[in-house]
Short mmCIF file of C-alpha atoms in Angstrom, two decimals:
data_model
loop_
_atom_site.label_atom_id
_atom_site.label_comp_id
_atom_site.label_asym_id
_atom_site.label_seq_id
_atom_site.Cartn_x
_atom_site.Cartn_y
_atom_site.Cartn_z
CA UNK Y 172 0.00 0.00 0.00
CA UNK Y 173 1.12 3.02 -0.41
CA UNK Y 174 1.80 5.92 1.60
CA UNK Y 175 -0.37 8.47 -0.09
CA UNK Y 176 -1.09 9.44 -4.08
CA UNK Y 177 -1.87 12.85 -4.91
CA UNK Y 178 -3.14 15.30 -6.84
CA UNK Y 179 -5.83 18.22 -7.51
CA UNK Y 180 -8.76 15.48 -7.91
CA UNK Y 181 -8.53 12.45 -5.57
CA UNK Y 182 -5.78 11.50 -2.42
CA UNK Y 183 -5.44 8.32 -2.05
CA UNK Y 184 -4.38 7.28 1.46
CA UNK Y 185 -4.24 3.61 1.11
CA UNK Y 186 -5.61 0.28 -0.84
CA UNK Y 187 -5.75 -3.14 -1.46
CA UNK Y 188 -6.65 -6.06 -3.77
CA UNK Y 189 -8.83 -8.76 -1.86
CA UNK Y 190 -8.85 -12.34 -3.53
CA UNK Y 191 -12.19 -14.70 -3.42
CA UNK Y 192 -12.52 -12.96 -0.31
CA UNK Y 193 -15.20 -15.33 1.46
CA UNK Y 194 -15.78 -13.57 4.68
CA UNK Y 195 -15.46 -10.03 6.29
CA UNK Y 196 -13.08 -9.65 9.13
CA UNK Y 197 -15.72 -6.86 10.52
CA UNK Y 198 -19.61 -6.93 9.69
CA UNK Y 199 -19.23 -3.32 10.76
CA UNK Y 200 -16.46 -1.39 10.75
CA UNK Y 201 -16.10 2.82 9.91
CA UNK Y 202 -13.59 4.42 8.32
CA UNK Y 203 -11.68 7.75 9.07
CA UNK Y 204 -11.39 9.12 5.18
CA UNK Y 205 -13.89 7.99 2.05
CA UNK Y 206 -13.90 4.46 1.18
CA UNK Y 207 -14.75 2.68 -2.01
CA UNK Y 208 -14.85 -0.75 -2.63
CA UNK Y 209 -15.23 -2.43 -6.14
CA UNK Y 210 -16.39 -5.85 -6.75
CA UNK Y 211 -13.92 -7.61 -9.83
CA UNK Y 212 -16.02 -10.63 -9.18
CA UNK Y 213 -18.26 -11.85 -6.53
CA UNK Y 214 -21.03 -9.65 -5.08
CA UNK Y 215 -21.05 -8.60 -0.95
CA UNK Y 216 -24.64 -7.10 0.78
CA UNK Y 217 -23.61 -3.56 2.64
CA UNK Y 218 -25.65 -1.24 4.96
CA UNK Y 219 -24.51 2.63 4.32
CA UNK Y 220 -27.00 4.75 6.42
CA UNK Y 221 -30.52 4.10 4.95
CA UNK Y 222 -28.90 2.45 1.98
CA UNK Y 223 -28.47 -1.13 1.50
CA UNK Y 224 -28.43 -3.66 -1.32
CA UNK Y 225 -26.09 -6.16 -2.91
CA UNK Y 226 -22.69 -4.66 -5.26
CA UNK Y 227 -21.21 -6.98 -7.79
CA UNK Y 228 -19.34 -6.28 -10.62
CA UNK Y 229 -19.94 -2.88 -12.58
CA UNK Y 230 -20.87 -1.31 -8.97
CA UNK Y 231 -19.19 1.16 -6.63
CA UNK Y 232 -19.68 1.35 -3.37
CA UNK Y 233 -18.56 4.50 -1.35
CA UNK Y 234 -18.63 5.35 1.73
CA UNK Y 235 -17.99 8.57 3.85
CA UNK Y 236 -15.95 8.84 6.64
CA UNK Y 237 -16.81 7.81 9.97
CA UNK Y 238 -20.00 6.60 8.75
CA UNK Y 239 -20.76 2.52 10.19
CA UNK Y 240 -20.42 0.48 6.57
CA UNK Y 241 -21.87 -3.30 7.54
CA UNK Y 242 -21.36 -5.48 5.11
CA UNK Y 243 -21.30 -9.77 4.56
CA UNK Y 244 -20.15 -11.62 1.21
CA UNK Y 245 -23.01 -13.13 -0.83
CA UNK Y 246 -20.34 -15.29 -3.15
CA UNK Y 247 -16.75 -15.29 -2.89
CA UNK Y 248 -15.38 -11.82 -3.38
CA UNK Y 249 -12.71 -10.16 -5.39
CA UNK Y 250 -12.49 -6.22 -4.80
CA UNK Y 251 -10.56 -3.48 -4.63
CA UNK Y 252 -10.22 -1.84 -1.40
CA UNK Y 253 -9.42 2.17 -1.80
CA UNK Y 254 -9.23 5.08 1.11
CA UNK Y 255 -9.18 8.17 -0.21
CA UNK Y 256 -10.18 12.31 -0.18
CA UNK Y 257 -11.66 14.16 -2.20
CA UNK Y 258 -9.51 16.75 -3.91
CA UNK Y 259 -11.11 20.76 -4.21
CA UNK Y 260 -10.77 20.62 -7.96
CA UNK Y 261 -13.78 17.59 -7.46
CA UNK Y 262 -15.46 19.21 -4.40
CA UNK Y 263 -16.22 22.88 -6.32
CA UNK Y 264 -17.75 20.61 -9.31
CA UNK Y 265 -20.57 19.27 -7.11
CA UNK Y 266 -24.51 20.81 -7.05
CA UNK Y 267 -24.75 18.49 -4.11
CA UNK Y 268 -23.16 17.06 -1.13
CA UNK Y 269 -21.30 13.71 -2.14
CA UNK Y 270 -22.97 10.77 0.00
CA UNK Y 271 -22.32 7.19 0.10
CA UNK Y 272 -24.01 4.36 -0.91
CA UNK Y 273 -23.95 2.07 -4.30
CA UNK Y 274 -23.45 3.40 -7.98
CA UNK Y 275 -24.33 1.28 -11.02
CA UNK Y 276 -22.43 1.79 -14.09
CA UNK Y 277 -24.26 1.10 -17.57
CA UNK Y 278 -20.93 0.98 -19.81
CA UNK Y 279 -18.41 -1.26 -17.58
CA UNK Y 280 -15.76 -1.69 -20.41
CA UNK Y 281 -13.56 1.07 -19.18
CA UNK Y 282 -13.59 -0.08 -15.92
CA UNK Y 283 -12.96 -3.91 -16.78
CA UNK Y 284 -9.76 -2.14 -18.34
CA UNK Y 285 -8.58 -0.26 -15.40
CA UNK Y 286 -9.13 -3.94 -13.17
CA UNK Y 287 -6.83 -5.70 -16.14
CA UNK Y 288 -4.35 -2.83 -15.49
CA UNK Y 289 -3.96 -2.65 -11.96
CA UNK Y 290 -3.89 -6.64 -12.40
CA UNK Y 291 -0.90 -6.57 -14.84
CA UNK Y 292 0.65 -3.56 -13.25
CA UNK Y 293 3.71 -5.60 -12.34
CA UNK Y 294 4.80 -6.14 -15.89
CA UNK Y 295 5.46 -2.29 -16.45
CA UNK Y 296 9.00 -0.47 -15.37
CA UNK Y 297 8.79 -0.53 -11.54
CA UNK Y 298 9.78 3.39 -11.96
CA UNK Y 299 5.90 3.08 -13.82
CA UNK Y 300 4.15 0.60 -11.75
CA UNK Y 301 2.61 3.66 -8.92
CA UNK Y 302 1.70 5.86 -11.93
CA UNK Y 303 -0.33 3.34 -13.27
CA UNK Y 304 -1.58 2.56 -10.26
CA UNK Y 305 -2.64 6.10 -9.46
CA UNK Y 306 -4.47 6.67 -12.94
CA UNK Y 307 -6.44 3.33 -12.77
CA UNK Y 308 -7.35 3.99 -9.02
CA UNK Y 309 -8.05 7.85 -9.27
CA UNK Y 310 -10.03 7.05 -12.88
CA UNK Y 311 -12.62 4.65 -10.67
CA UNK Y 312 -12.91 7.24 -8.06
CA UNK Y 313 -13.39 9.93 -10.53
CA UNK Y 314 -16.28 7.66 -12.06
CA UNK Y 315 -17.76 7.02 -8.58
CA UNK Y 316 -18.07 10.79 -8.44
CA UNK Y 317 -19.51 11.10 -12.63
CA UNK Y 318 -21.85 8.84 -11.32
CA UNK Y 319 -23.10 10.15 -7.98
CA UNK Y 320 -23.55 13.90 -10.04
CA UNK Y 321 -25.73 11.81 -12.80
CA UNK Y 322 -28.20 10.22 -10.44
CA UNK Y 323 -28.36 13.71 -8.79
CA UNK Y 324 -29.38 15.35 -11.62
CA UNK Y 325 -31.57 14.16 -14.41
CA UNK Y 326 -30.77 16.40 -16.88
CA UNK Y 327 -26.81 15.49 -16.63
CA UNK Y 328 -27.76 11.93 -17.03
CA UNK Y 329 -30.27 12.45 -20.01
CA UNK Y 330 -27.22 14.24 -22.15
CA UNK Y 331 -24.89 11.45 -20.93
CA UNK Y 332 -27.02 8.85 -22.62
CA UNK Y 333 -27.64 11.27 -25.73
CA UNK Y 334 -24.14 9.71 -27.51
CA UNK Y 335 -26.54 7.16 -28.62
CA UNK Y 336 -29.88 8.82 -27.83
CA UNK Y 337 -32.07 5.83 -29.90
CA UNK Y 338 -30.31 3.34 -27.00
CA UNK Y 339 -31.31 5.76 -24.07
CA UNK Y 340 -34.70 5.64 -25.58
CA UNK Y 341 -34.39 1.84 -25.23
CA UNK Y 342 -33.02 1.73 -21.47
CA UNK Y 343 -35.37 4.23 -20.40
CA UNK Y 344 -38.13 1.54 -22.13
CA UNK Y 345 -36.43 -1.59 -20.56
CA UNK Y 346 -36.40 -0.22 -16.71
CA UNK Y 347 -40.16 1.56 -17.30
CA UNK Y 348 -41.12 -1.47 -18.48
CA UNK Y 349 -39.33 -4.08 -16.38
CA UNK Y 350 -42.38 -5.31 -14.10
CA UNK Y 351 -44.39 -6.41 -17.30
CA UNK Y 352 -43.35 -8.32 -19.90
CA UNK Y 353 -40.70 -6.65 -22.52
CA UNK Y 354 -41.08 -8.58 -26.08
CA UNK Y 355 -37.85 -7.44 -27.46
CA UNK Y 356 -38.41 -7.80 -31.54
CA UNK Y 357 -41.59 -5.39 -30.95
CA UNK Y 358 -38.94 -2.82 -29.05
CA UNK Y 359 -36.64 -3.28 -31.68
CA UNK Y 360 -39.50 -2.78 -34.16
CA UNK Y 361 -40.62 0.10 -32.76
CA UNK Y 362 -37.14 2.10 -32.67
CA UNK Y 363 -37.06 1.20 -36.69
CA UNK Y 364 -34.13 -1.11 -36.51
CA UNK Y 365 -33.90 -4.99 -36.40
CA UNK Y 366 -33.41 -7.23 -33.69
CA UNK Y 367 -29.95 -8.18 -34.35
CA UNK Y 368 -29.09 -4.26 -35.01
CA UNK Y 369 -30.62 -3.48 -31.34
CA UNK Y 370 -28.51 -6.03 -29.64
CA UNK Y 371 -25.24 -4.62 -31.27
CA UNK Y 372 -26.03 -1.16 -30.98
CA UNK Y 373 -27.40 -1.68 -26.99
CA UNK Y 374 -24.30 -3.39 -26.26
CA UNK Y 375 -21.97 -0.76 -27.92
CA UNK Y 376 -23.93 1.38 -25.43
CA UNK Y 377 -24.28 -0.16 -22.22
CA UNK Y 378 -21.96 -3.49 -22.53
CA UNK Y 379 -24.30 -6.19 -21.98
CA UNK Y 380 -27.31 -7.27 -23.95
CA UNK Y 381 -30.80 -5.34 -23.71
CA UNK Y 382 -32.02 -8.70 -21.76
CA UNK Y 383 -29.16 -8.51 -19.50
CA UNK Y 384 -30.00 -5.15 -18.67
CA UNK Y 385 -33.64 -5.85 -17.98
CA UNK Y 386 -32.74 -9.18 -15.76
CA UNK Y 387 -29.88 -7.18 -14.08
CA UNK Y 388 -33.19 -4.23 -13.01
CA UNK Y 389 -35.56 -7.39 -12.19
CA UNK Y 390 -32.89 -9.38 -10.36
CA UNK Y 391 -32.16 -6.07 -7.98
CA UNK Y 392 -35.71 -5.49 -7.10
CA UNK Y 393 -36.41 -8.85 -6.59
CA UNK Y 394 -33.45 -8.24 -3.67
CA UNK Y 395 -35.08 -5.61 -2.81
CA UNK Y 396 -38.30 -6.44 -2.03
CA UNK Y 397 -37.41 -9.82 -0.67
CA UNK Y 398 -35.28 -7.51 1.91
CA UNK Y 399 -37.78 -5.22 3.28
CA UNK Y 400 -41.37 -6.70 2.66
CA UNK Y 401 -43.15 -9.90 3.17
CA UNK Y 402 -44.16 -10.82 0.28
CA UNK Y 403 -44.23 -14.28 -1.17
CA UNK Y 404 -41.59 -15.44 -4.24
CA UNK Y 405 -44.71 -15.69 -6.40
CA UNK Y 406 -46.21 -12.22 -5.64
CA UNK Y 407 -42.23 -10.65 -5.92
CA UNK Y 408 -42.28 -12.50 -9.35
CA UNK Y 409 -45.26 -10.89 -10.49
CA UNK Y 410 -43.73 -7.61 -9.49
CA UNK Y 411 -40.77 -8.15 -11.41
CA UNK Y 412 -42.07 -9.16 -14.80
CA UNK Y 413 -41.84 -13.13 -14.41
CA UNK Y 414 -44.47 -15.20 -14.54
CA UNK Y 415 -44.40 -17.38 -11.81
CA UNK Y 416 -41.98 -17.89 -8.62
CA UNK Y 417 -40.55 -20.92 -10.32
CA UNK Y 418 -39.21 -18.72 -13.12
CA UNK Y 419 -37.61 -16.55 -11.02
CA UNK Y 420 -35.78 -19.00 -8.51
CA UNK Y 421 -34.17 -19.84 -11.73
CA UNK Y 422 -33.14 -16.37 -12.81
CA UNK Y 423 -32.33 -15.83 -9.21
CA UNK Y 424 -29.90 -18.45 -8.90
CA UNK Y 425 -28.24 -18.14 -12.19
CA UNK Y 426 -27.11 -14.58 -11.26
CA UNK Y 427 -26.84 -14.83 -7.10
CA UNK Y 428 -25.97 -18.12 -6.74
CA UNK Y 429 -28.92 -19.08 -4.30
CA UNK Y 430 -32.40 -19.49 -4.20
CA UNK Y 431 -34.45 -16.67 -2.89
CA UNK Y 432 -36.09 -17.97 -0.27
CA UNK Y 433 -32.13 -18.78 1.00
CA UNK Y 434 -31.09 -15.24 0.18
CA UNK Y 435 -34.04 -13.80 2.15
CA UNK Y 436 -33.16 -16.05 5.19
CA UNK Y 437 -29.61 -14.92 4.87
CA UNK Y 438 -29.76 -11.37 4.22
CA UNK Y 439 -33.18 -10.50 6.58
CA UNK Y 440 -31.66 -7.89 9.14
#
C-alpha cells in the first residue's frame, strides 16, 4: 500500500486487492477518510445509512468517513479496497453534497480495463508501476463521483445517454417497463431497426445485452423487495415481470448463486 497518491482530484491514502474474499473480518467497521470498494467478481450485501443492497461487478460502493459500513459476502469476493479524499478541484464541481451508498455503471468496459491494469501492473518499469496505479485507481474514483452527479441530476444523465440517444430511448423503455413483460423484436421494431441491429447497438452502449439489462433491473428489485417486505416469491415474481416464482428462482440463482427464499433467510436484518 502506499503511503499516499496525490493530486488536484482524488488522495489516495491507502488500498488493497482482496482475492475470493469469502468472509469479512468486521460486519461493521467505519472508516476515518472515504472508502470505495469495487467488486472484480463476486457480489457482498452492505448497509450505508438508509442504503443497502447487494454490489457486484460494474458497482461502486462509497462510503464517507466515519459513517458505520456493515457489510457480509453473498459469493466469494474479489475487490478493490481504496481510502481516499476528495480533492477541491472535485469538491467545487458538485450541485450536491457527495454521499455514500452504491453506484451502477451502464458501460463497464472502461472499468474492466482499469481492473486488467492494476492486475498486470507488475509487468510495467517498476519506476511506472505507482503511476499506473494512481491513474487506474483515481479514474474509478473519478467515475464514482460522474456517477453520484448523474443520479443527482436528471438532466446530466439524459445528455450522458444522448451519444446514442435511440439506445437511451431503449433503457429508459427496458427499466419503465421491467415489471411487465418486454417482447424485445416489438422494441426493436418500434425504434425502426432490427433485432440483431438493437442487440449490437445496446451493447456498444451499455456493454451487456438489452435482456441482460432488464434481468440485471428485475434481479435487484427482486433483492429488494425480498429484503424489506413480506411478500411471497410468487407475488415478488409478479412484481418483477416473471411469470411465476418458479421462473424466477431460476433467474435468481443463475445470477446470485442461491435461491431466494435462502437469500431472504440470509440477508433478513
Amino acid at each position: 500500500m502506499p503511503e499516499s497518491i496525490k493530486n488536484g482530484s482524488v488522495q489516495i491514502e491507502l488500498y488493497h486487492y482482496w482475492y475470493k474474499k469469502e468472509k469479512f473480518m468486521l460486519y461493521e467497521d467505519a472508516y476515518s477518510n472515504w472508502t470505495l470498494f469495487a467488486p472484480e467478481e463476486g457480489s457482498f450485501y452492505f448497509e450505508i445509512g438508509d442504503g443497502k443492497g447487494i454490489a457486484t461487478f460494474g458497482d461502486l460502493v462509497i462510503c464517507p468517513p466515519n459513517v458505520p459500513f456493515k457489510r457480509v459476502v453473498v459469493s466469494p469476493l474479489s475487490f478493490y479496497l481504496v481510502n481516499f479524499h476528495w480533492g477541491d478541484a472535485v469538491l467545487e464541481q458538485s450541485d450536491t453534497p457527495i454521499s455514500g451508498g452504491r453506484l451502477t455503471m451502464e458501460q463497464t468496459e472502461r472499468l474492466a480495463s482499469n481492473y486488467c491494469l492494476l492486475k498486470n501492473v507488475n509487468c510495467c518499469r517498476p519506476s511506472f508501476r505507482e503511476q499506473v496505479k494512481l491513474h487506474c485507481l483515481e479514474d474509478i474514483c473519478l467515475h464514482a463521483f460522474m456517477l453520484h452527479e448523474l443520479n443527482k441530476n436528471p438532466v446530466r444523465r439524459a445528455n450522458h445517454e444522448a451519444s446514442d440517444p435511440l439506445m437511451a430511448e431503449a433503457a429508459m423503455y427496458l427499466r419503465n417497463q421491467a415489471a411487465d413483460s418486454v417482447n424485445f423484436k416489438d422494441l426493436a421494431t418500434s425504434l425502426g431497426i432490427s433485432p440483431v441491429q438493437l442487440t449490437r447497438k445496446f451493447t456498444a452502449a451499455y456493454g451487456q445485452t438489452p435482456r441482460d439489462y432488464l434481468t440485471r433491473i428485475r434481479v435487484e428489485k427482486a433483492k429488494k423487495l425480498l429484503l424489506e417486505t413480506r411478500l411471497t416469491i410468487d407475488q415478488i415474481a409478479e412484481c418483477c415481470g416473471y411469470p411465476t416464482g418458479f421462473y424466477l428462482h431460476r433467474v435468481f440463482l443463475k445470477y446470485v448463486q442461491m435461491s431466494p427464499s435462502h437469500f431472504r433467510k440470509k440477508y433478513l436484518v
